[in-house]
Amino acid sequence: MDVRIQGLDAPLFSTLQHIIDAADDAEKSFNAPTLTYVRDAKAMASTPADVKEYPNSYVFVVDMPGLKSGDIKVQVEDDNVLLISGERKREEEKEGAKYVRMERRVGKFMRKFVLPENANVDAISAVCQDGVLTVTVQKLPPPEPKKPKTIEVKIG
């Protein structure tokens, strides 16, 4: 809102205009995504994954070309969030070599998956073979159906 448009150019109204503008700027910056959020969103967008469901498990498949097991971290957060993360580092440059083209992605990567209620977070395995990470989460057995309780009727 610009009070000068209405012909009110006095110092008091100018000060009020600065206060209003400062409040608008503060609100915009408060609602803006943080640098960490933007970095995490880019890391997640650059890490495609396939998720399969089998009768006894869930399987997460993520391409990890050129990474060693020490570069990959698989964790469970908040009891039901599977977090796959790590970092692909740039190769050390040899003296005299220069890049003509650089297309392979380097930097941090991350994916989060909310696990279903029947996922057994105590039975998770991860294997990286030929540049493909496969994380298997076993399913919990289905709950036993409740049997009706029989109450003996006494004659008194």
XYZ file of N, CA, C and O in Angstrom:
624
model
N 0.856 -1.177 0.000
C 0.000 0.000 0.000
C 0.893 1.227 0.000
O 1.774 1.367 0.825
N 0.679 2.136 -0.935
C 1.501 3.336 -1.048
C 0.653 4.539 -0.690
O -0.245 4.926 -1.426
N 0.963 5.146 0.483
C 0.162 6.278 0.942
C 0.496 7.539 0.161
O -0.285 8.484 0.161
N 1.634 7.584 -0.546
C 1.987 8.775 -1.315
C 1.057 8.963 -2.498
O 0.872 10.054 -2.981
N 0.459 7.903 -2.973
C -0.464 8.002 -4.100
C -1.654 8.874 -3.734
O -2.162 9.606 -4.556
N -2.038 8.841 -2.491
C -3.216 9.577 -2.042
C -2.876 11.015 -1.683
O -3.687 11.715 -1.100
N -1.679 11.493 -2.005
C -1.314 12.872 -1.755
C -0.867 13.130 -0.330
O -0.767 14.274 0.090
N -0.567 12.115 0.432
C -0.130 12.271 1.817
C 1.373 12.038 1.861
O 1.843 10.935 2.100
N 2.147 13.117 1.610
C 3.591 12.978 1.498
C 4.318 13.489 2.733
O 5.503 13.742 2.689
N 3.619 13.645 3.845
C 4.215 14.179 5.066
C 5.217 13.177 5.634
O 5.120 11.970 5.371
N 6.187 13.623 6.452
C 7.202 12.727 7.026
C 6.592 11.577 7.832
O 7.102 10.466 7.807
N 5.506 11.830 8.554
C 4.862 10.776 9.341
C 4.376 9.653 8.434
O 4.596 8.472 8.702
N 3.751 10.033 7.330
C 3.239 9.018 6.409
C 4.380 8.311 5.680
O 4.297 7.133 5.386
N 5.467 9.008 5.437
C 6.637 8.397 4.819
C 7.234 7.334 5.745
O 7.602 6.242 5.303
N 7.296 7.641 7.044
C 7.792 6.679 8.027
C 6.878 5.460 8.089
O 7.346 4.316 8.137
N 5.563 5.705 8.085
C 4.607 4.591 8.084
C 4.798 3.711 6.843
O 4.719 2.481 6.933
N 5.050 4.361 5.684
C 5.254 3.599 4.459
C 6.480 2.692 4.594
O 6.452 1.535 4.195
N 7.565 3.199 5.197
C 8.767 2.392 5.396
C 8.491 1.209 6.322
O 8.989 0.108 6.098
N 7.692 1.409 7.344
C 7.350 0.325 8.269
C 6.542 -0.749 7.551
O 6.795 -1.949 7.701
N 5.575 -0.323 6.755
C 4.740 -1.275 6.013
C 5.599 -2.058 5.020
O 5.486 -3.281 4.904
N 6.488 -1.338 4.301
C 7.366 -2.011 3.334
C 8.291 -3.011 4.027
O 8.523 -4.108 3.525
N 8.827 -2.649 5.184
C 9.712 -3.544 5.932
C 8.965 -4.799 6.377
O 9.503 -5.902 6.326
N 7.720 -4.625 6.796
C 6.918 -5.781 7.209
C 6.658 -6.703 6.024
O 6.728 -7.933 6.150
N 6.376 -6.132 4.843
C 6.159 -6.940 3.645
C 7.424 -7.709 3.269
O 7.372 -8.886 2.936
N 8.587 -7.021 3.333
C 9.850 -7.688 3.009
C 10.153 -8.806 3.991
O 10.630 -9.867 3.613
N 9.880 -8.569 5.272
C 10.132 -9.597 6.290
C 9.250 -10.811 6.053
O 9.693 -11.951 6.181
N 7.999 -10.579 5.683
C 7.078 -11.695 5.423
C 7.536 -12.489 4.215
O 7.504 -13.716 4.207
N 8.003 -11.807 3.169
C 8.479 -12.506 1.974
C 9.682 -13.368 2.302
O 9.773 -14.505 1.866
N 10.640 -12.821 3.073
C 11.823 -13.603 3.388
C 11.505 -14.727 4.364
O 12.139 -15.768 4.343
N 10.502 -14.543 5.215
C 10.116 -15.599 6.161
C 9.505 -16.777 5.422
O 9.738 -17.921 5.760
N 8.745 -16.504 4.374
C 8.090 -17.567 3.615
C 8.994 -18.159 2.542
O 8.638 -19.152 1.936
N 10.143 -17.548 2.279
C 11.045 -18.047 1.253
C 11.695 -19.355 1.724
O 11.965 -19.523 2.907
N 11.935 -20.281 0.797
C 12.578 -21.538 1.201
C 14.008 -21.287 1.649
O 14.701 -20.428 1.110
N 14.440 -22.053 2.631
C 15.793 -21.900 3.144
C 16.779 -22.519 2.165
O 16.415 -23.334 1.308
N 18.036 -22.163 2.317
C 19.081 -22.705 1.461
C 19.184 -24.219 1.625
O 19.356 -24.943 0.650
N 19.022 -24.697 2.845
C 19.066 -26.137 3.103
C 17.935 -26.846 2.372
O 18.134 -27.898 1.764
N 16.730 -26.255 2.397
C 15.582 -26.855 1.712
C 15.841 -26.930 0.211
O 15.584 -27.948 -0.423
N 16.349 -25.849 -0.364
C 16.616 -25.818 -1.803
C 17.673 -26.851 -2.155
O 17.533 -27.595 -3.129
N 18.746 -26.947 -1.351
C 19.805 -27.917 -1.603
C 19.261 -29.338 -1.514
O 19.547 -30.181 -2.356
N 18.438 -29.618 -0.485
C 17.864 -30.957 -0.327
C 16.911 -31.284 -1.475
O 16.870 -32.413 -1.943
N 16.134 -30.295 -1.914
C 15.198 -30.529 -3.021
C 15.960 -30.863 -4.296
O 15.569 -31.764 -5.045
N 17.074 -30.168 -4.552
C 17.879 -30.470 -5.739
C 18.486 -31.860 -5.622
O 18.535 -32.607 -6.596
N 18.970 -32.212 -4.444
C 19.565 -33.531 -4.234
C 18.538 -34.625 -4.450
O 18.843 -35.671 -5.024
N 17.300 -34.396 -4.013
C 16.255 -35.406 -4.183
C 15.815 -35.507 -5.640
O 15.556 -36.591 -6.137
N 15.742 -34.364 -6.322
C 15.302 -34.372 -7.711
C 16.309 -35.069 -8.611
O 15.941 -35.638 -9.634
N 17.586 -35.052 -8.225
C 18.615 -35.640 -9.067
C 18.892 -37.102 -8.735
O 19.854 -37.667 -9.220
N 18.062 -37.717 -7.907
C 18.269 -39.109 -7.517
C 17.010 -39.922 -7.823
O 16.160 -40.109 -6.973
N 16.878 -40.400 -9.055
C 15.695 -41.192 -9.390
C 15.745 -42.575 -8.735
O 16.819 -43.118 -8.498
N 14.578 -43.106 -8.430
C 14.506 -44.409 -7.769
C 13.282 -45.176 -8.269
O 12.292 -44.583 -8.680
N 13.385 -46.494 -8.216
C 12.250 -47.378 -8.484
C 11.857 -48.017 -7.160
O 12.726 -48.374 -6.364
N 10.561 -48.161 -6.929
C 10.068 -48.819 -5.719
C 9.151 -49.951 -6.165
O 8.222 -49.736 -6.942
N 9.452 -51.159 -5.659
C 8.646 -52.339 -5.993
C 8.058 -52.913 -4.715
O 8.691 -52.866 -3.664
N 6.867 -53.482 -4.835
C 6.263 -54.179 -3.695
C 6.115 -55.644 -4.056
O 5.588 -55.994 -5.116
N 6.613 -56.469 -3.168
C 6.485 -57.915 -3.298
C 5.589 -58.401 -2.164
O 5.303 -57.660 -1.220
N 5.145 -59.655 -2.209
C 4.273 -60.143 -1.140
C 4.883 -60.028 0.261
O 4.169 -59.772 1.222
N 6.221 -60.179 0.373
C 6.855 -60.154 1.696
C 7.800 -58.975 1.923
O 8.452 -58.908 2.975
N 7.924 -58.057 0.932
C 8.893 -56.978 1.102
C 8.616 -55.806 0.163
O 7.821 -55.909 -0.771
N 9.313 -54.705 0.467
C 9.373 -53.542 -0.414
C 10.827 -53.426 -0.856
O 11.746 -53.616 -0.052
N 11.057 -53.109 -2.135
C 12.414 -53.009 -2.652
C 12.583 -51.634 -3.312
O 11.772 -51.231 -4.139
N 13.654 -50.933 -2.921
C 13.986 -49.621 -3.448
C 15.258 -49.777 -4.270
O 16.270 -50.286 -3.768
N 15.214 -49.353 -5.540
C 16.346 -49.516 -6.440
C 16.784 -48.127 -6.912
O 15.988 -47.366 -7.456
N 18.069 -47.812 -6.661
C 18.605 -46.495 -7.001
C 19.928 -46.687 -7.730
O 20.800 -47.435 -7.267
N 20.103 -46.011 -8.869
C 21.372 -46.076 -9.595
C 22.433 -45.267 -8.868
O 22.208 -44.111 -8.500
N 23.591 -45.887 -8.648
C 24.706 -45.250 -7.945
C 26.010 -45.531 -8.694
O 26.950 -46.089 -8.125
N 26.106 -45.132 -9.952
C 27.307 -45.491 -10.713
C 28.567 -44.862 -10.132
O 28.579 -43.696 -9.747
N 29.605 -45.695 -10.029
C 30.901 -45.213 -9.595
C 31.061 -44.968 -8.112
O 32.087 -44.454 -7.690
N 30.065 -45.309 -7.297
C 30.164 -45.059 -5.861
C 30.566 -46.323 -5.108
O 30.192 -47.426 -5.481
N 31.312 -46.105 -4.031
C 31.690 -47.202 -3.147
C 30.700 -47.242 -1.991
O 29.985 -46.267 -1.734
N 30.689 -48.353 -1.264
C 29.732 -48.479 -0.159
C 29.943 -47.403 0.899
O 28.995 -46.988 1.559
N 31.160 -46.911 1.058
C 31.423 -45.854 2.032
C 30.845 -44.503 1.632
O 30.732 -43.603 2.462
N 30.482 -44.351 0.351
C 29.911 -43.092 -0.138
C 28.396 -43.059 0.006
O 27.774 -42.026 -0.263
N 27.792 -44.180 0.395
C 26.335 -44.298 0.450
C 25.907 -44.537 1.892
O 26.509 -45.353 2.594
N 24.852 -43.852 2.321
C 24.333 -44.026 3.680
C 22.845 -44.386 3.581
O 22.088 -43.712 2.889
N 22.450 -45.449 4.269
C 21.048 -45.868 4.337
C 20.644 -45.832 5.802
O 21.261 -46.495 6.637
N 19.607 -45.036 6.121
C 19.170 -44.859 7.501
C 17.655 -44.897 7.580
O 16.966 -44.722 6.579
N 17.152 -45.070 8.815
C 15.726 -44.941 9.095
C 15.568 -43.812 10.096
O 16.182 -43.827 11.161
N 14.779 -42.799 9.733
C 14.503 -41.658 10.607
C 13.071 -41.745 11.100
O 12.195 -42.236 10.380
N 12.820 -41.201 12.262
C 11.459 -41.062 12.797
C 10.667 -42.364 12.750
O 9.454 -42.355 12.567
N 11.340 -43.476 12.846
C 10.740 -44.816 12.894
C 10.041 -45.264 11.620
O 9.614 -46.404 11.531
N 9.883 -44.382 10.617
C 9.192 -44.846 9.408
C 9.643 -44.142 8.129
O 8.966 -44.221 7.110
N 10.785 -43.436 8.154
C 11.268 -42.756 6.955
C 12.613 -43.363 6.555
O 13.580 -43.305 7.303
N 12.647 -43.956 5.360
C 13.881 -44.513 4.817
C 14.629 -43.381 4.130
O 14.080 -42.707 3.256
N 15.883 -43.164 4.528
C 16.706 -42.092 3.974
C 17.919 -42.708 3.304
O 18.699 -43.422 3.944
N 18.070 -42.449 2.000
C 19.229 -42.903 1.242
C 19.974 -41.641 0.822
O 19.404 -40.777 0.159
N 21.242 -41.527 1.243
C 21.977 -40.302 0.943
C 23.442 -40.605 0.727
O 23.909 -41.719 0.972
N 24.165 -39.606 0.295
C 25.593 -39.742 0.098
C 26.126 -38.598 -0.730
O 25.463 -37.575 -0.909
N 27.337 -38.803 -1.235
C 27.949 -37.749 -2.037
C 28.827 -38.367 -3.106
O 29.614 -39.272 -2.843
N 28.659 -37.862 -4.310
C 29.512 -38.269 -5.423
C 30.545 -37.162 -5.586
O 30.200 -36.011 -5.848
N 31.804 -37.523 -5.398
C 32.883 -36.525 -5.442
C 33.509 -36.486 -6.819
O 33.538 -37.490 -7.536
N 34.025 -35.323 -7.145
C 34.701 -35.142 -8.425
C 36.061 -35.829 -8.373
O 36.739 -35.808 -7.345
N 36.440 -36.442 -9.474
C 37.752 -37.091 -9.536
C 38.830 -36.023 -9.456
O 38.658 -34.903 -9.943
N 39.935 -36.390 -8.822
C 41.044 -35.449 -8.762
C 41.619 -35.272 -10.160
O 41.827 -36.248 -10.882
N 41.849 -34.013 -10.509
C 42.355 -33.722 -11.847
C 43.848 -34.024 -11.917
O 44.599 -33.699 -11.008
N 44.226 -34.649 -12.996
C 45.645 -34.921 -13.227
C 46.260 -33.687 -13.876
O 45.601 -32.955 -14.614
N 47.504 -33.471 -13.574
C 48.178 -32.282 -14.078
C 48.180 -32.272 -15.607
O 48.448 -33.289 -16.239
N 47.828 -31.140 -16.173
C 47.806 -30.988 -17.615
C 46.465 -31.326 -18.237
O 46.233 -31.036 -19.406
N 45.564 -31.949 -17.466
C 44.253 -32.301 -18.010
C 43.257 -31.186 -17.733
O 43.308 -30.541 -16.696
N 42.376 -30.946 -18.677
C 41.305 -29.976 -18.459
C 40.017 -30.556 -19.044
O 40.050 -31.343 -19.988
N 38.906 -30.181 -18.432
C 37.622 -30.676 -18.903
C 37.229 -29.972 -20.196
O 37.305 -28.746 -20.303
N 36.819 -30.738 -21.166
C 36.251 -30.204 -22.394
C 34.734 -30.182 -22.245
O 34.067 -29.259 -22.695
N 34.215 -31.192 -21.559
C 32.780 -31.285 -21.276
C 32.615 -32.024 -19.966
O 33.291 -33.000 -19.707
N 31.688 -31.546 -19.127
C 31.430 -32.195 -17.845
C 29.911 -32.362 -17.712
O 29.197 -31.387 -17.512
N 29.443 -33.592 -17.852
C 28.006 -33.852 -17.802
C 27.608 -34.738 -16.633
O 26.449 -34.759 -16.263
N 28.544 -35.502 -16.088
C 28.200 -36.386 -14.982
C 27.978 -35.552 -13.732
O 28.719 -34.626 -13.436
N 26.941 -35.906 -13.002
C 26.545 -35.148 -11.817
C 27.466 -35.464 -10.648
O 27.785 -36.620 -10.397
N 27.894 -34.407 -9.958
C 28.666 -34.566 -8.731
C 27.941 -33.813 -7.624
O 27.118 -32.949 -7.886
N 28.240 -34.173 -6.384
C 27.625 -33.492 -5.249
C 26.789 -34.454 -4.429
O 26.816 -35.669 -4.613
N 26.029 -33.881 -3.519
C 25.228 -34.693 -2.604
C 23.962 -35.194 -3.282
O 23.426 -34.540 -4.162
N 23.529 -36.351 -2.833
C 22.258 -36.896 -3.292
C 21.495 -37.398 -2.084
O 22.074 -37.703 -1.046
N 20.178 -37.456 -2.222
C 19.344 -37.894 -1.096
C 17.959 -38.257 -1.614
O 17.436 -37.616 -2.511
N 17.388 -39.275 -1.010
C 15.986 -39.634 -1.241
C 15.399 -40.052 0.085
O 16.040 -40.721 0.876
N 14.150 -39.641 0.309
C 13.411 -40.042 1.508
C 12.142 -40.738 1.062
O 11.477 -40.283 0.138
N 11.820 -41.831 1.749
C 10.615 -42.586 1.471
C 9.897 -42.848 2.791
O 10.503 -43.389 3.719
N 8.634 -42.485 2.867
C 7.843 -42.809 4.053
C 7.427 -44.258 3.906
O 6.783 -44.644 2.923
N 7.817 -45.064 4.873
C 7.524 -46.499 4.817
C 6.103 -46.770 5.283
O 5.599 -46.103 6.188
N 5.456 -47.765 4.684
C 4.102 -48.134 5.121
C 4.110 -48.700 6.537
O 5.157 -49.083 7.062
N 2.947 -48.768 7.133
C 2.824 -49.253 8.514
C 3.307 -50.688 8.678
O 3.788 -51.063 9.735
N 3.195 -51.491 7.621
C 3.573 -52.901 7.743
C 5.052 -53.146 7.403
O 5.474 -54.285 7.265
N 5.866 -52.084 7.295
C 7.295 -52.250 7.025
C 8.025 -52.580 8.319
O 7.811 -51.953 9.349
N 8.868 -53.583 8.257
C 9.656 -53.999 9.417
C 10.994 -53.260 9.380
O 11.922 -53.674 8.678
N 11.105 -52.158 10.119
C 12.326 -51.340 10.088
C 13.511 -52.054 10.739
O 14.645 -51.594 10.604
N 13.264 -53.160 11.411
C 14.346 -53.943 11.996
C 14.894 -54.975 11.013
O 15.866 -55.656 11.318
N 14.267 -55.111 9.858
C 14.698 -56.093 8.864
C 14.911 -55.387 7.523
O 14.121 -55.524 6.594
N 15.991 -54.581 7.453
C 16.324 -53.843 6.234
C 17.722 -54.267 5.804
O 18.633 -54.354 6.622
N 17.865 -54.536 4.510
C 19.191 -54.865 3.977
C 19.465 -53.973 2.776
O 18.553 -53.553 2.074
N 20.754 -53.675 2.548
C 21.158 -52.836 1.421
C 22.362 -53.462 0.744
O 23.335 -53.830 1.405
N 22.279 -53.580 -0.586
C 23.362 -54.163 -1.374
C 23.602 -53.252 -2.569
O 22.648 -52.878 -3.263
N 24.872 -52.916 -2.820
C 25.219 -52.129 -4.003
C 26.062 -53.011 -4.913
O 27.150 -53.441 -4.532
N 25.520 -53.304 -6.093
C 26.217 -54.190 -7.019
C 26.131 -53.594 -8.418
O 25.044 -53.209 -8.874
N 27.264 -53.517 -9.086
C 27.350 -52.979 -10.446
C 26.725 -51.585 -10.557
O 26.059 -51.262 -11.545
N 26.902 -50.769 -9.530
C 26.416 -49.396 -9.572
C 24.932 -49.231 -9.297
O 24.376 -48.164 -9.520
N 24.295 -50.284 -8.802
C 22.869 -50.209 -8.486
C 22.678 -50.585 -7.016
O 23.071 -51.673 -6.588
N 22.094 -49.661 -6.249
C 21.797 -49.899 -4.837
C 20.407 -50.504 -4.729
O 19.441 -49.970 -5.286
N 20.302 -51.620 -4.006
C 19.019 -52.271 -3.774
C 18.812 -52.349 -2.265
O 19.585 -52.989 -1.558
N 17.778 -51.654 -1.792
C 17.431 -51.669 -0.371
C 16.144 -52.464 -0.236
O 15.136 -52.145 -0.874
N 16.183 -53.517 0.601
C 15.020 -54.367 0.801
C 14.503 -54.188 2.219
O 15.273 -54.324 3.180
N 13.222 -53.879 2.325
C 12.558 -53.711 3.620
C 11.515 -54.812 3.734
O 10.564 -54.865 2.935
N 11.711 -55.709 4.677
C 10.760 -56.804 4.872
C 9.438 -56.272 5.430
O 9.409 -55.260 6.126
N 8.357 -56.972 5.113
C 7.039 -56.618 5.654
C 6.813 -57.362 6.969
O 7.317 -58.469 7.154
N 6.074 -56.731 7.844
C 5.647 -57.406 9.069
C 4.556 -58.403 8.711
O 3.772 -58.168 7.785
N 4.472 -59.525 9.445
C 3.379 -60.464 9.165
C 2.040 -59.803 9.498
O 1.969 -58.960 10.401
N 1.005 -60.169 8.775
C -0.295 -59.562 9.078
C -0.743 -59.942 10.481
O -0.427 -61.028 10.970
N -1.452 -59.050 11.142
C -1.892 -59.369 12.509
C -2.876 -60.534 12.498
O -3.635 -60.726 11.550
N -2.803 -61.286 13.562
C -3.731 -62.410 13.700
C -5.146 -61.873 13.847
O -5.371 -60.923 14.601
N -6.098 -62.469 13.146
C -7.483 -62.005 13.314
C -7.958 -62.316 14.736
O -7.639 -63.373 15.293
N -8.662 -61.393 15.303
C -9.149 -61.588 16.668
C -10.263 -62.620 16.669
O -11.192 -62.553 15.867
N -10.109 -63.545 17.587
C -11.135 -64.578 17.726
C -12.164 -64.085 18.730
O -11.823 -63.395 19.692
N -13.386 -64.429 18.489
C -14.407 -63.987 19.458
C -14.165 -64.639 20.822
O -13.746 -65.790 20.921
N -14.377 -63.862 21.859
C -14.197 -64.350 23.224
C -15.515 -64.959 23.673
O -16.556 -64.333 23.596
N -15.435 -66.190 24.149
C -16.636 -66.868 24.624
C -16.714 -66.698 26.137
O -15.756 -66.950 26.855
N -17.857 -66.263 26.590
C -18.068 -66.064 28.023
C -19.039 -67.129 28.501
O -20.108 -67.344 27.941
N -18.622 -67.803 29.557
C -19.437 -68.870 30.113
C -20.633 -68.250 30.853
O -20.490 -67.310 31.611
N -21.766 -68.797 30.587
C -22.985 -68.341 31.247
C -23.233 -69.227 32.464
O -23.326 -70.439 32.345
N -23.319 -68.609 33.620
C -23.553 -69.374 34.841
C -25.024 -69.299 35.185
O -25.669 -68.271 35.023
N -25.501 -70.400 35.693
C -26.911 -70.457 36.115
C -26.908 -70.322 37.622
O -26.223 -71.059 38.330
N -27.635 -69.360 38.160
C -27.586 -69.105 39.584
C -28.830 -69.234 40.296
O -29.805 -69.713 40.482
